[in-house]
PDB file of C-alpha atoms in Angstrom:
ATOM      1  CA  MET A   1     180.763  64.029 488.568  1.00 41.00           C
ATOM      2  CA  SER A   2     179.794  66.655 491.105  1.00 42.00           C
ATOM      3  CA  PRO A   3     182.365  68.994 492.717  1.00 46.00           C
ATOM      4  CA  THR A   4     181.872  67.107 495.984  1.00 45.00           C
ATOM      5  CA  GLU A   5     182.652  63.780 494.344  1.00 44.00           C
ATOM      6  CA  ARG A   6     185.723  65.266 492.628  1.00 45.00           C
ATOM      7  CA  GLY A   7     186.878  66.713 495.954  1.00 49.00           C
ATOM      8  CA  ARG A   8     186.814  63.293 497.609  1.00 54.00           C
ATOM      9  CA  GLY A   9     189.291  61.907 495.069  1.00 56.00           C
ATOM     10  CA  LEU A  10     192.029  64.292 496.120  1.00 62.00           C
ATOM     11  CA  PRO A  11     192.332  63.042 499.737  1.00 80.00           C
ATOM     12  CA  ARG A  12     192.298  59.443 498.493  1.00 86.00           C
ATOM     13  CA  ALA A  13     195.044  60.180 495.990  1.00 85.00           C
ATOM     14  CA  ALA A  14     197.030  62.022 498.684  1.00 87.00           C
ATOM     15  CA  ALA A  15     196.707  59.055 501.036  1.00 92.00           C
ATOM     16  CA  ALA A  16     197.844  56.643 498.327  1.00 95.00           C
ATOM     17  CA  TRP A  17     200.787  58.916 497.478  1.00 94.00           C
ATOM     18  CA  ALA A  18     201.724  59.254 501.154  1.00 96.00           C
ATOM     19  CA  ALA A  19     201.705  55.481 501.644  1.00 97.00           C
ATOM     20  CA  GLY A  20     203.612  54.875 498.412  1.00 97.00           C
ATOM     21  CA  VAL A  21     206.349  57.343 499.287  1.00 98.00           C
ATOM     22  CA  LEU A  22     206.707  55.859 502.766  1.00 98.00           C
ATOM     23  CA  ALA A  23     206.899  52.355 501.303  1.00 98.00           C
ATOM     24  CA  GLY A  24     209.536  53.472 498.808  1.00 98.00           C
ATOM     25  CA  LEU A  25     211.629  55.202 501.447  1.00 98.00           C
ATOM     26  CA  VAL A  26     211.718  52.000 503.474  1.00 98.00           C
ATOM     27  CA  ALA A  27     211.892  49.487 500.624  1.00 98.00           C
ATOM     28  CA  LEU A  28     214.796  51.018 498.681  1.00 97.00           C
ATOM     29  CA  PRO A  29     217.506  50.526 501.314  1.00 98.00           C
ATOM     30  CA  VAL A  30     215.976  47.367 502.785  1.00 97.00           C
ATOM     31  CA  ALA A  31     215.808  45.661 499.390  1.00 98.00           C
ATOM     32  CA  ALA A  32     219.462  46.485 498.714  1.00 98.00           C
ATOM     33  CA  SER A  33     220.679  45.804 502.256  1.00 97.00           C
ATOM     34  CA  GLY A  34     222.656  42.706 501.252  1.00 96.00           C
ATOM     35  CA  ARG A  35     224.711  44.840 498.860  1.00 98.00           C
ATOM     36  CA  LEU A  36     225.311  47.788 501.206  1.00 98.00           C
ATOM     37  CA  PRO A  37     228.050  48.432 503.787  1.00 97.00           C
ATOM     38  CA  ASP A  38     227.213  48.412 507.512  1.00 96.00           C
ATOM     39  CA  ARG A  39     227.185  52.217 507.525  1.00 97.00           C
ATOM     40  CA  LEU A  40     226.042  54.173 504.485  1.00 98.00           C
ATOM     41  CA  ALA A  41     227.474  57.463 503.284  1.00 97.00           C
ATOM     42  CA  THR A  42     224.682  60.019 503.719  1.00 97.00           C
ATOM     43  CA  HIS A  43     226.414  63.341 503.172  1.00 96.00           C
ATOM     44  CA  TRP A  44     228.967  64.502 500.641  1.00 95.00           C
ATOM     45  CA  GLY A  45     231.266  67.499 500.980  1.00 91.00           C
ATOM     46  CA  GLY A  46     231.926  70.158 498.389  1.00 86.00           C
ATOM     47  CA  SER A  47     234.641  68.014 496.833  1.00 87.00           C
ATOM     48  CA  GLY A  48     232.120  65.245 496.161  1.00 88.00           C
ATOM     49  CA  THR A  49     233.567  62.808 498.669  1.00 93.00           C
ATOM     50  CA  PRO A  50     231.440  61.308 501.455  1.00 96.00           C
ATOM     51  CA  ASP A  51     231.993  62.919 504.841  1.00 94.00           C
ATOM     52  CA  SER A  52     229.226  61.477 507.026  1.00 96.00           C
ATOM     53  CA  ALA A  53     227.497  58.130 507.435  1.00 97.00           C
ATOM     54  CA  MET A  54     224.603  56.410 509.193  1.00 97.00           C
ATOM     55  CA  PRO A  55     223.711  52.800 509.903  1.00 98.00           C
ATOM     56  CA  LEU A  56     221.056  51.206 507.679  1.00 97.00           C
ATOM     57  CA  GLY A  57     218.346  51.578 510.330  1.00 97.00           C
ATOM     58  CA  ALA A  58     218.860  55.329 510.462  1.00 98.00           C
ATOM     59  CA  VAL A  59     218.921  55.563 506.657  1.00 97.00           C
ATOM     60  CA  VAL A  60     215.487  53.932 506.700  1.00 97.00           C
ATOM     61  CA  ALA A  61     214.062  55.773 509.719  1.00 98.00           C
ATOM     62  CA  PHE A  62     215.251  59.345 509.154  1.00 97.00           C
ATOM     63  CA  PRO A  63     213.541  60.073 505.800  1.00 97.00           C
ATOM     64  CA  ALA A  64     210.458  58.165 506.962  1.00 97.00           C
ATOM     65  CA  LEU A  65     210.300  60.442 509.999  1.00 98.00           C
ATOM     66  CA  VAL A  66     210.803  63.559 507.852  1.00 98.00           C
ATOM     67  CA  TRP A  67     208.005  62.382 505.537  1.00 98.00           C
ATOM     68  CA  SER A  68     205.704  61.732 508.494  1.00 97.00           C
ATOM     69  CA  VAL A  69     206.287  65.244 509.841  1.00 97.00           C
ATOM     70  CA  VAL A  70     205.602  66.730 506.397  1.00 96.00           C
ATOM     71  CA  LEU A  71     202.344  64.770 506.203  1.00 95.00           C
ATOM     72  CA  VAL A  72     201.184  66.055 509.586  1.00 93.00           C
ATOM     73  CA  VAL A  73     202.087  69.663 508.768  1.00 92.00           C
ATOM     74  CA  VAL A  74     200.354  69.492 505.378  1.00 91.00           C
ATOM     75  CA  ALA A  75     197.249  67.863 506.868  1.00 90.00           C
ATOM     76  CA  LEU A  76     197.017  70.550 509.535  1.00 91.00           C
ATOM     77  CA  SER A  77     197.586  73.253 506.934  1.00 88.00           C
ATOM     78  CA  VAL A  78     194.756  71.952 504.758  1.00 86.00           C
ATOM     79  CA  ARG A  79     192.465  71.656 507.760  1.00 86.00           C
ATOM     80  CA  TRP A  80     193.175  75.207 508.943  1.00 88.00           C
ATOM     81  CA  THR A  81     193.454  77.009 505.594  1.00 83.00           C
ATOM     82  CA  GLY A  82     191.898  74.758 502.966  1.00 74.00           C
ATOM     83  CA  GLY A  83     194.958  75.346 500.769  1.00 65.00           C
ATOM     84  CA  ARG A  84     194.859  72.311 498.489  1.00 69.00           C
ATOM     85  CA  VAL A  85     197.135  73.737 495.772  1.00 64.00           C
ATOM     86  CA  PRO A  86     200.126  74.325 498.064  1.00 82.00           C
ATOM     87  CA  ALA A  87     199.407  71.069 499.906  1.00 85.00           C
ATOM     88  CA  THR A  88     199.356  69.000 496.736  1.00 86.00           C
ATOM     89  CA  ALA A  89     202.451  70.700 495.352  1.00 89.00           C
ATOM     90  CA  THR A  90     204.237  70.176 498.668  1.00 92.00           C
ATOM     91  CA  LEU A  91     203.330  66.502 498.935  1.00 94.00           C
ATOM     92  CA  LEU A  92     204.388  65.772 495.380  1.00 94.00           C
ATOM     93  CA  SER A  93     207.638  67.729 495.454  1.00 96.00           C
ATOM     94  CA  VAL A  94     208.798  66.644 498.909  1.00 97.00           C
ATOM     95  CA  GLY A  95     207.874  63.024 498.186  1.00 97.00           C
ATOM     96  CA  VAL A  96     209.816  63.051 494.924  1.00 97.00           C
ATOM     97  CA  GLY A  97     212.720  64.805 496.651  1.00 97.00           C
ATOM     98  CA  LEU A  98     212.928  62.316 499.485  1.00 98.00           C
ATOM     99  CA  LEU A  99     212.631  59.325 497.156  1.00 98.00           C
ATOM    100  CA  GLY A 100     215.297  60.760 494.874  1.00 97.00           C
ATOM    101  CA  ALA A 101     217.632  61.399 497.789  1.00 96.00           C
ATOM    102  CA  GLN A 102     217.062  57.888 499.137  1.00 98.00           C
ATOM    103  CA  ALA A 103     217.699  56.359 495.710  1.00 97.00           C
ATOM    104  CA  SER A 104     220.880  58.438 495.305  1.00 97.00           C
ATOM    105  CA  ILE A 105     222.191  57.343 498.698  1.00 97.00           C
ATOM    106  CA  VAL A 106     221.467  53.681 498.023  1.00 97.00           C
ATOM    107  CA  ARG A 107     223.000  53.844 494.529  1.00 97.00           C
ATOM    108  CA  ALA A 108     226.142  55.586 495.796  1.00 97.00           C
ATOM    109  CA  ASN A 109     226.675  52.945 498.481  1.00 98.00           C
ATOM    110  CA  LEU A 110     225.697  49.888 496.439  1.00 97.00           C
ATOM    111  CA  ASP A 111     228.365  47.179 496.319  1.00 97.00           C
ATOM    112  CA  ARG A 112     230.815  49.218 498.417  1.00 97.00           C
ATOM    113  CA  SER A 113     232.590  47.586 501.338  1.00 96.00           C
ATOM    114  CA  ASP A 114     232.943  50.845 503.283  1.00 97.00           C
ATOM    115  CA  TRP A 115     231.008  54.103 503.246  1.00 97.00           C
ATOM    116  CA  HIS A 116     234.206  56.063 502.591  1.00 97.00           C
ATOM    117  CA  ASP A 117     234.278  54.407 499.154  1.00 96.00           C
ATOM    118  CA  ALA A 118     230.756  55.500 498.198  1.00 96.00           C
ATOM    119  CA  GLY A 119     230.290  56.976 494.761  1.00 95.00           C
ATOM    120  CA  GLY A 120     229.168  60.513 494.078  1.00 93.00           C
ATOM    121  CA  VAL A 121     225.611  61.803 494.090  1.00 94.00           C
ATOM    122  CA  GLY A 122     225.996  64.925 491.941  1.00 90.00           C
ATOM    123  CA  LEU A 123     223.875  63.797 488.996  1.00 92.00           C
ATOM    124  CA  GLY A 124     221.307  62.246 491.346  1.00 92.00           C
ATOM    125  CA  VAL A 125     220.941  65.532 493.215  1.00 91.00           C
ATOM    126  CA  VAL A 126     220.470  67.515 490.002  1.00 94.00           C
ATOM    127  CA  LEU A 127     217.894  65.060 488.647  1.00 96.00           C
ATOM    128  CA  THR A 128     216.088  64.915 491.981  1.00 95.00           C
ATOM    129  CA  LEU A 129     215.846  68.706 492.235  1.00 95.00           C
ATOM    130  CA  ALA A 130     214.547  68.963 488.670  1.00 96.00           C
ATOM    131  CA  ALA A 131     211.992  66.219 489.293  1.00 95.00           C
ATOM    132  CA  ALA A 132     210.866  67.836 492.567  1.00 95.00           C
ATOM    133  CA  VAL A 133     210.304  71.205 490.867  1.00 96.00           C
ATOM    134  CA  ALA A 134     208.386  69.497 488.062  1.00 95.00           C
ATOM    135  CA  ALA A 135     206.302  67.602 490.636  1.00 93.00           C
ATOM    136  CA  ALA A 136     205.433  70.852 492.429  1.00 92.00           C
ATOM    137  CA  ALA A 137     204.317  72.412 489.153  1.00 92.00           C
ATOM    138  CA  LEU A 138     202.300  69.315 488.312  1.00 90.00           C
ATOM    139  CA  GLY A 139     200.657  69.391 491.742  1.00 84.00           C
ATOM    140  CA  GLY A 140     199.560  72.979 491.272  1.00 80.00           C
ATOM    141  CA  HIS A 141     198.256  72.237 487.793  1.00 83.00           C
ATOM    142  CA  LEU A 142     196.320  69.133 488.857  1.00 77.00           C
ATOM    143  CA  VAL A 143     194.491  70.877 491.669  1.00 73.00           C
ATOM    144  CA  ARG A 144     193.714  74.003 489.666  1.00 69.00           C
ATOM    145  CA  GLY A 145     192.310  71.795 486.909  1.00 58.00           C
ATOM    146  CA  ARG A 146     189.911  70.103 489.353  1.00 56.00           C
ATOM    147  CA  ARG A 147     188.163  73.326 490.299  1.00 50.00           C
TER     148      ARG A 147
END
């Protein structure tokens, strides 16, 4: 496989990852919507209790919007600088982070009648941060290995 052929695989993989993350961000809360309260706890205070909430539509739209902005910024960065290592690490880590946060929010609100009763997200946050750091390291390794 020539370097040019190898280089084409990276944008395809990035596009597949981008679409998969977006689908996951939307599908997680939508799939569980029948088991979620009208408003979902989306922020927890230092004591571990929920202190802010959003309706389901916002829980779906907000991370999808954040992900879309990240995709545009990364695409422009690659176009202007050619920096594939930071771009790949960013896409992997931010995607994992957003999916982990979305999963934590859905899990905390699952089968609750009111957002005030949502469970904690402490372990989910720790696991998500660890997975995001690992994903960034993996992204850097994958791209460096393709050179």
